Every structure is written in C-alpha cells, then in structure tokens.
Amino acid sequence: MQLIKLSATDSTNAFLKELLSVQKQADFTVVTTDAQLKGRGQMGTTWEAAPGKNLTFSVLNNLGSLNVTEQFNLNILVSIAIYEVLEQYQVPDLRIKWPNDIMSGHSKICGILIENILSGHNIQSAIIGIGLNVNQLEFNALANVSSLKLLMGVHFDLEELLQAIVAKLKVLFVAFEQEGVDQLKSYYESLLFRKDKPSTFKDENGELFMGFINGVSDSGTLIILLEDNIKKEFNLKEVKLLY
C-alpha cells in the first residue's frame, strides 16, 4: 500500500480528498497522522485524540461503480474489519454500535467517518476515516470512552495495528466484490450493540421511547421493534440510543 505519514494535519480525510483533487491515487492509499487537529465524527461531532498515542488515518478505496443507494455496505465492511482485527487482539466484549462505532462493553473505542466521491449515481471512491483509541489513558472526563491500553493494560504497536486493519479491509472488499453483502450484513447485525435487548431511545423531538434493536435495512436505517410488535425504521438524524 502507499502510506503517507504526517506529523500533523487538520483531518486525514480532508488531506486525502485534496490529494485526489490534484491527481488519481492508488487503491488503498493510506494517510496517517500523529496529531489530527480537527478530527470529525458522525453528525459533525469532533474526535479528540492525544498526539502520537492513537491511530488516526484514512484509507482510499476506488470502488468503480457502487450505486449510492448501497453506500451503507461500506459501513458494514469497515465496521467488521475493525471488529475482527480487535477480536484477534482479544479486546473484550466487542460490539458495533449502529451505524459504525466500535464498543468494548459500554465504552466507545473507535469511530468511523466515510466520505464518498460521486460520479452520477455511483460512488467512484470512498475515503474511509478511522479513529481508534489505542494508548491514550485520559479523555478529559468524556463519558463512555476508553482505549485499548486502558482496557487491557498493555502498550500496543500503532504500525502493527494499522497494517492489520488495512490488510483486513482488503480481504473484506474482495469478499464483497465476489460474494455480495448478504452474509456480511447478517454478521454485522449479529454484532450490533444492545441487539434484542430492551433499550431507551431519544427521537429527533427529544422524546424518549423504549424498543429493541432488530437489525438494519438495506439502506442502513436502524430497525427498532416497538410496542405491539411494530417495526419502525430510523435514520441517523432521527434516533439516538441512550442505554
């Protein structure tokens, strides 16, 4: 893979996007940085990471022709890739919190932000941004956030982790191209945080309601089982899982 290492940048996603605006880049080009100054998460949230202690990187995937209606497949592939790598390291109680946060127990350890470059109705390229808390020990009193070192008490090699995640991404993208997404989607659903457990949610109006996470639709909306055995779909802006 082509690996670009930066000492600091505002955002590895933005840096890779700028590179692409100048000239085409090789598939699985990786941009990583010791310090990401303006890291972003889903819904415009910020991603805080101590310099030199975590993995903050972006991976380019030149998809060719994935219809924009299938973009959630990318979330499935990337989430599973990180899950499986961390499972190999025996990180405890791993789950995927919809749509693509990686949890250990009730603590978030990894966030993913995928930005797509479109050509008509097709996704031409995907910029996969990943922030993984590795060796950081303090998080400024952020709730429900942890790191691999806090969880397991050992220091992790950042380069080794990076190589493992990119290698796993390559394997899963090949599997997706050859076999489609059905099996991967079922696997993803089985790994969902609080799946089939009574949970409390907040809707876009701030109202609380109870339900059970049932799965995800093909478009990536969260399917929640409500009272009277009614299933309802929610997108990211419409619902927040509280506990």
PDB file of C-alpha atoms in Angstrom:
ATOM      1  CA  MET A   1       0.000   0.000   0.000  1.00  0.00           C
ATOM      2  CA  GLN A   2       1.014   3.610  -0.476  1.00  0.00           C
ATOM      3  CA  LEU A   3       1.476   5.054   3.021  1.00  0.00           C
ATOM      4  CA  ILE A   4       1.662   8.800   3.663  1.00  0.00           C
ATOM      5  CA  LYS A   5       2.732   9.724   7.203  1.00  0.00           C
ATOM      6  CA  LEU A   6       2.103  13.228   8.532  1.00  0.00           C
ATOM      7  CA  SER A   7       3.256  14.728  11.799  1.00  0.00           C
ATOM      8  CA  ALA A   8       0.058  16.800  11.991  1.00  0.00           C
ATOM      9  CA  THR A   9      -2.926  17.729   9.837  1.00  0.00           C
ATOM     10  CA  ASP A  10      -6.409  19.112  10.361  1.00  0.00           C
ATOM     11  CA  SER A  11      -8.057  15.952   9.016  1.00  0.00           C
ATOM     12  CA  THR A  12      -6.665  12.905   7.213  1.00  0.00           C
ATOM     13  CA  ASN A  13      -9.929  12.651   5.267  1.00  0.00           C
ATOM     14  CA  ALA A  14      -9.580  16.245   4.086  1.00  0.00           C
ATOM     15  CA  PHE A  15      -5.891  15.723   3.223  1.00  0.00           C
ATOM     16  CA  LEU A  16      -6.677  12.636   1.137  1.00  0.00           C
ATOM     17  CA  LYS A  17      -9.567  14.403  -0.566  1.00  0.00           C
ATOM     18  CA  GLU A  18      -7.226  17.250  -1.500  1.00  0.00           C
ATOM     19  CA  LEU A  19      -4.718  14.765  -2.949  1.00  0.00           C
ATOM     20  CA  LEU A  20      -7.469  13.250  -5.074  1.00  0.00           C
ATOM     21  CA  SER A  21      -8.432  16.676  -6.403  1.00  0.00           C
ATOM     22  CA  VAL A  22      -4.903  17.031  -7.791  1.00  0.00           C
ATOM     23  CA  GLN A  23      -4.400  13.559  -9.263  1.00  0.00           C
ATOM     24  CA  LYS A  24      -5.693   9.996  -9.049  1.00  0.00           C
ATOM     25  CA  GLN A  25      -4.322   7.975  -6.147  1.00  0.00           C
ATOM     26  CA  ALA A  26      -3.667   4.246  -5.887  1.00  0.00           C
ATOM     27  CA  ASP A  27      -6.283   1.994  -4.340  1.00  0.00           C
ATOM     28  CA  PHE A  28      -5.778   1.631  -0.575  1.00  0.00           C
ATOM     29  CA  THR A  29      -3.610   4.714  -0.312  1.00  0.00           C
ATOM     30  CA  VAL A  30      -3.356   5.432   3.436  1.00  0.00           C
ATOM     31  CA  VAL A  31      -2.842   8.797   5.118  1.00  0.00           C
ATOM     32  CA  THR A  32      -1.978   8.653   8.813  1.00  0.00           C
ATOM     33  CA  THR A  33      -1.014  11.375  11.263  1.00  0.00           C
ATOM     34  CA  ASP A  34       0.452  11.647  14.749  1.00  0.00           C
ATOM     35  CA  ALA A  35      -1.796  14.607  15.508  1.00  0.00           C
ATOM     36  CA  GLN A  36      -5.193  15.245  13.925  1.00  0.00           C
ATOM     37  CA  LEU A  37      -6.102  18.811  14.791  1.00  0.00           C
ATOM     38  CA  LYS A  38      -9.718  18.921  13.609  1.00  0.00           C
ATOM     39  CA  GLY A  39     -10.866  15.316  13.557  1.00  0.00           C
ATOM     40  CA  ARG A  40     -14.548  14.808  12.809  1.00  0.00           C
ATOM     41  CA  GLY A  41     -17.094  12.124  13.591  1.00  0.00           C
ATOM     42  CA  GLN A  42     -20.664  11.397  12.554  1.00  0.00           C
ATOM     43  CA  MET A  43     -23.141  14.297  12.530  1.00  0.00           C
ATOM     44  CA  GLY A  44     -20.393  16.930  12.773  1.00  0.00           C
ATOM     45  CA  THR A  45     -19.057  15.755  16.137  1.00  0.00           C
ATOM     46  CA  THR A  46     -15.370  16.210  16.949  1.00  0.00           C
ATOM     47  CA  TRP A  47     -12.906  13.379  17.560  1.00  0.00           C
ATOM     48  CA  GLU A  48     -10.336  14.025  20.298  1.00  0.00           C
ATOM     49  CA  ALA A  49      -7.050  12.122  20.244  1.00  0.00           C
ATOM     50  CA  ALA A  50      -3.785  12.720  22.085  1.00  0.00           C
ATOM     51  CA  PRO A  51      -0.860  13.130  19.619  1.00  0.00           C
ATOM     52  CA  GLY A  52       1.190  10.008  18.988  1.00  0.00           C
ATOM     53  CA  LYS A  53      -0.936   7.692  21.128  1.00  0.00           C
ATOM     54  CA  ASN A  54      -3.744   6.632  18.814  1.00  0.00           C
ATOM     55  CA  LEU A  55      -4.491   5.639  15.251  1.00  0.00           C
ATOM     56  CA  THR A  56      -5.972   8.451  13.180  1.00  0.00           C
ATOM     57  CA  PHE A  57      -5.897   7.583   9.499  1.00  0.00           C
ATOM     58  CA  SER A  58      -7.809   7.489   6.226  1.00  0.00           C
ATOM     59  CA  VAL A  59      -7.908   4.797   3.551  1.00  0.00           C
ATOM     60  CA  LEU A  60      -8.853   5.296  -0.095  1.00  0.00           C
ATOM     61  CA  ASN A  61     -10.941   2.708  -1.857  1.00  0.00           C
ATOM     62  CA  ASN A  62     -11.539   3.142  -5.582  1.00  0.00           C
ATOM     63  CA  LEU A  63     -14.843   1.342  -5.912  1.00  0.00           C
ATOM     64  CA  GLY A  64     -15.570   1.883  -9.567  1.00  0.00           C
ATOM     65  CA  SER A  65     -19.356   1.605  -9.605  1.00  0.00           C
ATOM     66  CA  LEU A  66     -21.185   1.130  -6.329  1.00  0.00           C
ATOM     67  CA  ASN A  67     -24.622   2.717  -6.529  1.00  0.00           C
ATOM     68  CA  VAL A  68     -25.157   5.459  -3.968  1.00  0.00           C
ATOM     69  CA  THR A  69     -28.183   3.555  -2.616  1.00  0.00           C
ATOM     70  CA  GLU A  70     -25.750   0.836  -1.489  1.00  0.00           C
ATOM     71  CA  GLN A  71     -23.416   3.135   0.438  1.00  0.00           C
ATOM     72  CA  PHE A  72     -24.237   1.580   3.820  1.00  0.00           C
ATOM     73  CA  ASN A  73     -22.435  -1.548   2.637  1.00  0.00           C
ATOM     74  CA  LEU A  74     -19.223   0.388   3.211  1.00  0.00           C
ATOM     75  CA  ASN A  75     -20.140   0.933   6.873  1.00  0.00           C
ATOM     76  CA  ILE A  76     -20.735  -2.807   7.200  1.00  0.00           C
ATOM     77  CA  LEU A  77     -17.375  -3.743   5.654  1.00  0.00           C
ATOM     78  CA  VAL A  78     -15.301  -1.254   7.635  1.00  0.00           C
ATOM     79  CA  SER A  79     -17.015  -1.967  10.956  1.00  0.00           C
ATOM     80  CA  ILE A  80     -16.497  -5.710  10.560  1.00  0.00           C
ATOM     81  CA  ALA A  81     -12.852  -5.222   9.552  1.00  0.00           C
ATOM     82  CA  ILE A  82     -12.043  -3.303  12.729  1.00  0.00           C
ATOM     83  CA  TYR A  83     -14.118  -5.659  14.869  1.00  0.00           C
ATOM     84  CA  GLU A  84     -12.265  -8.718  13.550  1.00  0.00           C
ATOM     85  CA  VAL A  85      -8.811  -7.186  13.998  1.00  0.00           C
ATOM     86  CA  LEU A  86      -9.585  -6.163  17.586  1.00  0.00           C
ATOM     87  CA  GLU A  87     -11.055  -9.603  18.231  1.00  0.00           C
ATOM     88  CA  GLN A  88      -7.704 -11.099  17.192  1.00  0.00           C
ATOM     89  CA  TYR A  89      -6.101  -8.936  19.880  1.00  0.00           C
ATOM     90  CA  GLN A  90      -8.646 -10.333  22.369  1.00  0.00           C
ATOM     91  CA  VAL A  91     -10.215  -6.957  23.143  1.00  0.00           C
ATOM     92  CA  PRO A  92     -13.124  -7.837  25.472  1.00  0.00           C
ATOM     93  CA  ASP A  93     -16.864  -7.621  24.838  1.00  0.00           C
ATOM     94  CA  LEU A  94     -16.690  -6.089  21.360  1.00  0.00           C
ATOM     95  CA  ARG A  95     -19.822  -4.791  19.662  1.00  0.00           C
ATOM     96  CA  ILE A  96     -20.735  -2.442  16.806  1.00  0.00           C
ATOM     97  CA  LYS A  97     -22.935   0.481  17.827  1.00  0.00           C
ATOM     98  CA  TRP A  98     -25.046   1.456  14.822  1.00  0.00           C
ATOM     99  CA  PRO A  99     -24.041   2.747  12.410  1.00  0.00           C
ATOM    100  CA  ASN A 100     -20.303   2.218  12.871  1.00  0.00           C
ATOM    101  CA  ASP A 101     -18.860   2.922  16.319  1.00  0.00           C
ATOM    102  CA  ILE A 102     -16.845   0.110  17.859  1.00  0.00           C
ATOM    103  CA  MET A 103     -17.591  -0.557  21.518  1.00  0.00           C
ATOM    104  CA  SER A 104     -15.895  -2.568  24.235  1.00  0.00           C
ATOM    105  CA  GLY A 105     -18.551  -3.130  26.861  1.00  0.00           C
ATOM    106  CA  HIS A 106     -20.241   0.264  27.227  1.00  0.00           C
ATOM    107  CA  SER A 107     -17.162   2.255  26.144  1.00  0.00           C
ATOM    108  CA  LYS A 108     -16.510   3.631  22.673  1.00  0.00           C
ATOM    109  CA  ILE A 109     -13.018   2.846  21.399  1.00  0.00           C
ATOM    110  CA  CYS A 110     -13.288   3.557  17.669  1.00  0.00           C
ATOM    111  CA  GLY A 111     -15.179   5.888  15.349  1.00  0.00           C
ATOM    112  CA  ILE A 112     -15.530   5.767  11.584  1.00  0.00           C
ATOM    113  CA  LEU A 113     -16.345   8.531   9.088  1.00  0.00           C
ATOM    114  CA  ILE A 114     -16.801   7.530   5.439  1.00  0.00           C
ATOM    115  CA  GLU A 115     -16.954  10.252   2.790  1.00  0.00           C
ATOM    116  CA  ASN A 116     -17.890   9.313  -0.751  1.00  0.00           C
ATOM    117  CA  ILE A 117     -16.870  10.891  -4.046  1.00  0.00           C
ATOM    118  CA  LEU A 118     -19.709  10.502  -6.515  1.00  0.00           C
ATOM    119  CA  SER A 119     -19.918  10.198 -10.271  1.00  0.00           C
ATOM    120  CA  GLY A 120     -23.586  10.498 -11.199  1.00  0.00           C
ATOM    121  CA  HIS A 121     -25.475   7.953  -9.084  1.00  0.00           C
ATOM    122  CA  ASN A 122     -22.383   5.848  -8.426  1.00  0.00           C
ATOM    123  CA  ILE A 123     -19.720   6.065  -5.744  1.00  0.00           C
ATOM    124  CA  GLN A 124     -16.429   6.489  -7.558  1.00  0.00           C
ATOM    125  CA  SER A 125     -14.210   6.472  -4.467  1.00  0.00           C
ATOM    126  CA  ALA A 126     -14.649   6.182  -0.718  1.00  0.00           C
ATOM    127  CA  ILE A 127     -12.444   7.923   1.827  1.00  0.00           C
ATOM    128  CA  ILE A 128     -12.592   5.832   4.986  1.00  0.00           C
ATOM    129  CA  GLY A 129     -11.607   7.782   8.086  1.00  0.00           C
ATOM    130  CA  ILE A 130     -10.835   5.771  11.219  1.00  0.00           C
ATOM    131  CA  GLY A 131     -10.044   6.967  14.733  1.00  0.00           C
ATOM    132  CA  LEU A 132      -9.014   4.203  17.127  1.00  0.00           C
ATOM    133  CA  ASN A 133      -8.147   4.921  20.754  1.00  0.00           C
ATOM    134  CA  VAL A 134      -5.036   2.861  21.403  1.00  0.00           C
ATOM    135  CA  ASN A 135      -2.526   4.026  24.049  1.00  0.00           C
ATOM    136  CA  GLN A 136      -4.250   7.152  25.407  1.00  0.00           C
ATOM    137  CA  LEU A 137      -5.010   6.988  29.132  1.00  0.00           C
ATOM    138  CA  GLU A 138      -7.015  10.178  29.773  1.00  0.00           C
ATOM    139  CA  PHE A 139     -10.036  11.542  27.883  1.00  0.00           C
ATOM    140  CA  ASN A 140     -10.859  14.798  29.679  1.00  0.00           C
ATOM    141  CA  ALA A 141     -13.794  13.258  31.546  1.00  0.00           C
ATOM    142  CA  LEU A 142     -15.561  12.207  28.324  1.00  0.00           C
ATOM    143  CA  ALA A 143     -18.259   9.718  29.215  1.00  0.00           C
ATOM    144  CA  ASN A 144     -18.169   6.125  27.965  1.00  0.00           C
ATOM    145  CA  VAL A 145     -14.848   6.426  26.112  1.00  0.00           C
ATOM    146  CA  SER A 146     -11.866   4.120  26.536  1.00  0.00           C
ATOM    147  CA  SER A 147      -8.728   2.864  24.804  1.00  0.00           C
ATOM    148  CA  LEU A 148      -7.092  -0.491  24.167  1.00  0.00           C
ATOM    149  CA  LYS A 149      -4.408   0.230  26.773  1.00  0.00           C
ATOM    150  CA  LEU A 150      -6.955   1.213  29.417  1.00  0.00           C
ATOM    151  CA  LEU A 151      -8.945  -1.935  28.697  1.00  0.00           C
ATOM    152  CA  MET A 152      -6.078  -4.395  28.527  1.00  0.00           C
ATOM    153  CA  GLY A 153      -3.189  -2.816  30.432  1.00  0.00           C
ATOM    154  CA  VAL A 154      -0.609  -3.235  27.666  1.00  0.00           C
ATOM    155  CA  HIS A 155       1.043  -0.916  25.154  1.00  0.00           C
ATOM    156  CA  PHE A 156       0.113  -1.508  21.506  1.00  0.00           C
ATOM    157  CA  ASP A 157       2.256  -1.050  18.391  1.00  0.00           C
ATOM    158  CA  LEU A 158       0.425   1.522  16.237  1.00  0.00           C
ATOM    159  CA  GLU A 159       2.129   0.489  12.994  1.00  0.00           C
ATOM    160  CA  GLU A 160       1.237  -3.162  13.527  1.00  0.00           C
ATOM    161  CA  LEU A 161      -2.400  -2.304  14.204  1.00  0.00           C
ATOM    162  CA  LEU A 162      -2.586  -0.079  11.133  1.00  0.00           C
ATOM    163  CA  GLN A 163      -1.173  -2.780   8.868  1.00  0.00           C
ATOM    164  CA  ALA A 164      -3.597  -5.352  10.304  1.00  0.00           C
ATOM    165  CA  ILE A 165      -6.653  -3.147   9.747  1.00  0.00           C
ATOM    166  CA  VAL A 166      -5.720  -2.256   6.156  1.00  0.00           C
ATOM    167  CA  ALA A 167      -4.997  -5.922   5.362  1.00  0.00           C
ATOM    168  CA  LYS A 168      -8.401  -6.923   6.762  1.00  0.00           C
ATOM    169  CA  LEU A 169     -10.121  -4.180   4.756  1.00  0.00           C
ATOM    170  CA  LYS A 170      -8.573  -5.561   1.574  1.00  0.00           C
ATOM    171  CA  VAL A 171      -9.819  -9.081   2.377  1.00  0.00           C
ATOM    172  CA  LEU A 172     -13.370  -7.909   3.073  1.00  0.00           C
ATOM    173  CA  PHE A 173     -13.592  -5.710  -0.018  1.00  0.00           C
ATOM    174  CA  VAL A 174     -12.562  -8.712  -2.143  1.00  0.00           C
ATOM    175  CA  ALA A 175     -15.202 -10.853  -0.395  1.00  0.00           C
ATOM    176  CA  PHE A 176     -17.800  -8.153  -1.056  1.00  0.00           C
ATOM    177  CA  GLU A 177     -16.900  -7.975  -4.753  1.00  0.00           C
ATOM    178  CA  GLN A 178     -17.015 -11.764  -5.161  1.00  0.00           C
ATOM    179  CA  GLU A 179     -19.898 -12.784  -2.907  1.00  0.00           C
ATOM    180  CA  GLY A 180     -22.005  -9.676  -2.292  1.00  0.00           C
ATOM    181  CA  VAL A 181     -23.082  -8.274   1.050  1.00  0.00           C
ATOM    182  CA  ASP A 182     -25.816 -10.623   2.325  1.00  0.00           C
ATOM    183  CA  GLN A 183     -23.650 -12.773   4.607  1.00  0.00           C
ATOM    184  CA  LEU A 184     -21.647  -9.779   5.792  1.00  0.00           C
ATOM    185  CA  LYS A 185     -24.848  -7.865   6.600  1.00  0.00           C
ATOM    186  CA  SER A 186     -26.201 -10.759   8.682  1.00  0.00           C
ATOM    187  CA  TYR A 187     -22.881 -10.953  10.520  1.00  0.00           C
ATOM    188  CA  TYR A 188     -22.903  -7.190  11.112  1.00  0.00           C
ATOM    189  CA  GLU A 189     -26.432  -7.359  12.540  1.00  0.00           C
ATOM    190  CA  SER A 190     -25.426 -10.154  14.923  1.00  0.00           C
ATOM    191  CA  LEU A 191     -22.704  -7.874  16.331  1.00  0.00           C
ATOM    192  CA  LEU A 192     -24.916  -4.850  16.991  1.00  0.00           C
ATOM    193  CA  PHE A 193     -24.627  -3.231  20.409  1.00  0.00           C
ATOM    194  CA  ARG A 194     -27.771  -3.954  22.513  1.00  0.00           C
ATOM    195  CA  LYS A 195     -29.396  -6.015  19.758  1.00  0.00           C
ATOM    196  CA  ASP A 196     -32.601  -7.664  21.001  1.00  0.00           C
ATOM    197  CA  LYS A 197     -32.225  -6.040  24.435  1.00  0.00           C
ATOM    198  CA  PRO A 198     -34.764  -3.603  25.906  1.00  0.00           C
ATOM    199  CA  SER A 199     -33.287  -0.147  25.256  1.00  0.00           C
ATOM    200  CA  THR A 200     -34.180   3.515  25.657  1.00  0.00           C
ATOM    201  CA  PHE A 201     -34.007   5.844  22.656  1.00  0.00           C
ATOM    202  CA  LYS A 202     -34.475   9.558  22.055  1.00  0.00           C
ATOM    203  CA  ASP A 203     -36.201  10.712  18.871  1.00  0.00           C
ATOM    204  CA  GLU A 204     -35.495  13.895  16.896  1.00  0.00           C
ATOM    205  CA  ASN A 205     -38.043  15.798  19.011  1.00  0.00           C
ATOM    206  CA  GLY A 206     -36.320  14.834  22.254  1.00  0.00           C
ATOM    207  CA  GLU A 207     -38.996  12.323  23.229  1.00  0.00           C
ATOM    208  CA  LEU A 208     -37.891   9.101  24.949  1.00  0.00           C
ATOM    209  CA  PHE A 209     -39.239   5.719  23.926  1.00  0.00           C
ATOM    210  CA  MET A 210     -38.497   2.057  24.575  1.00  0.00           C
ATOM    211  CA  GLY A 211     -37.706  -0.561  21.965  1.00  0.00           C
ATOM    212  CA  PHE A 212     -35.495  -3.419  20.812  1.00  0.00           C
ATOM    213  CA  ILE A 213     -32.831  -3.111  18.102  1.00  0.00           C
ATOM    214  CA  ASN A 214     -33.930  -5.634  15.486  1.00  0.00           C
ATOM    215  CA  GLY A 215     -31.445  -5.053  12.665  1.00  0.00           C
ATOM    216  CA  VAL A 216     -30.717  -2.689   9.775  1.00  0.00           C
ATOM    217  CA  SER A 217     -32.418  -2.175   6.426  1.00  0.00           C
ATOM    218  CA  ASP A 218     -30.591  -2.463   3.107  1.00  0.00           C
ATOM    219  CA  SER A 219     -30.304   1.336   3.056  1.00  0.00           C
ATOM    220  CA  GLY A 220     -28.756   1.341   6.543  1.00  0.00           C
ATOM    221  CA  THR A 221     -31.643   2.629   8.637  1.00  0.00           C
ATOM    222  CA  LEU A 222     -31.954   1.149  12.134  1.00  0.00           C
ATOM    223  CA  ILE A 223     -34.920  -1.187  12.575  1.00  0.00           C
ATOM    224  CA  ILE A 224     -36.420  -0.941  16.065  1.00  0.00           C
ATOM    225  CA  LEU A 225     -39.129  -3.231  17.394  1.00  0.00           C
ATOM    226  CA  LEU A 226     -41.696  -1.132  19.257  1.00  0.00           C
ATOM    227  CA  GLU A 227     -44.786  -1.921  21.292  1.00  0.00           C
ATOM    228  CA  ASP A 228     -47.458  -4.128  19.717  1.00  0.00           C
ATOM    229  CA  ASN A 229     -44.768  -5.864  17.647  1.00  0.00           C
ATOM    230  CA  ILE A 230     -44.446  -2.869  15.307  1.00  0.00           C
ATOM    231  CA  LYS A 231     -41.145  -2.400  13.482  1.00  0.00           C
ATOM    232  CA  LYS A 232     -40.047   1.116  12.557  1.00  0.00           C
ATOM    233  CA  GLU A 233     -37.007   2.369  10.657  1.00  0.00           C
ATOM    234  CA  PHE A 234     -34.929   5.356  11.768  1.00  0.00           C
ATOM    235  CA  ASN A 235     -32.051   7.174  10.087  1.00  0.00           C
ATOM    236  CA  LEU A 236     -29.109   8.686  11.939  1.00  0.00           C
ATOM    237  CA  LYS A 237     -30.761  12.074  12.430  1.00  0.00           C
ATOM    238  CA  GLU A 238     -33.977  10.602  13.789  1.00  0.00           C
ATOM    239  CA  VAL A 239     -32.870   8.495  16.748  1.00  0.00           C
ATOM    240  CA  LYS A 240     -30.219   8.229  19.456  1.00  0.00           C
ATOM    241  CA  LEU A 241     -29.621   5.140  21.581  1.00  0.00           C
ATOM    242  CA  LEU A 242     -29.320   6.225  25.223  1.00  0.00           C
ATOM    243  CA  TYR A 243     -28.970   2.930  27.097  1.00  0.00           C
TER     244      TYR A 243
END
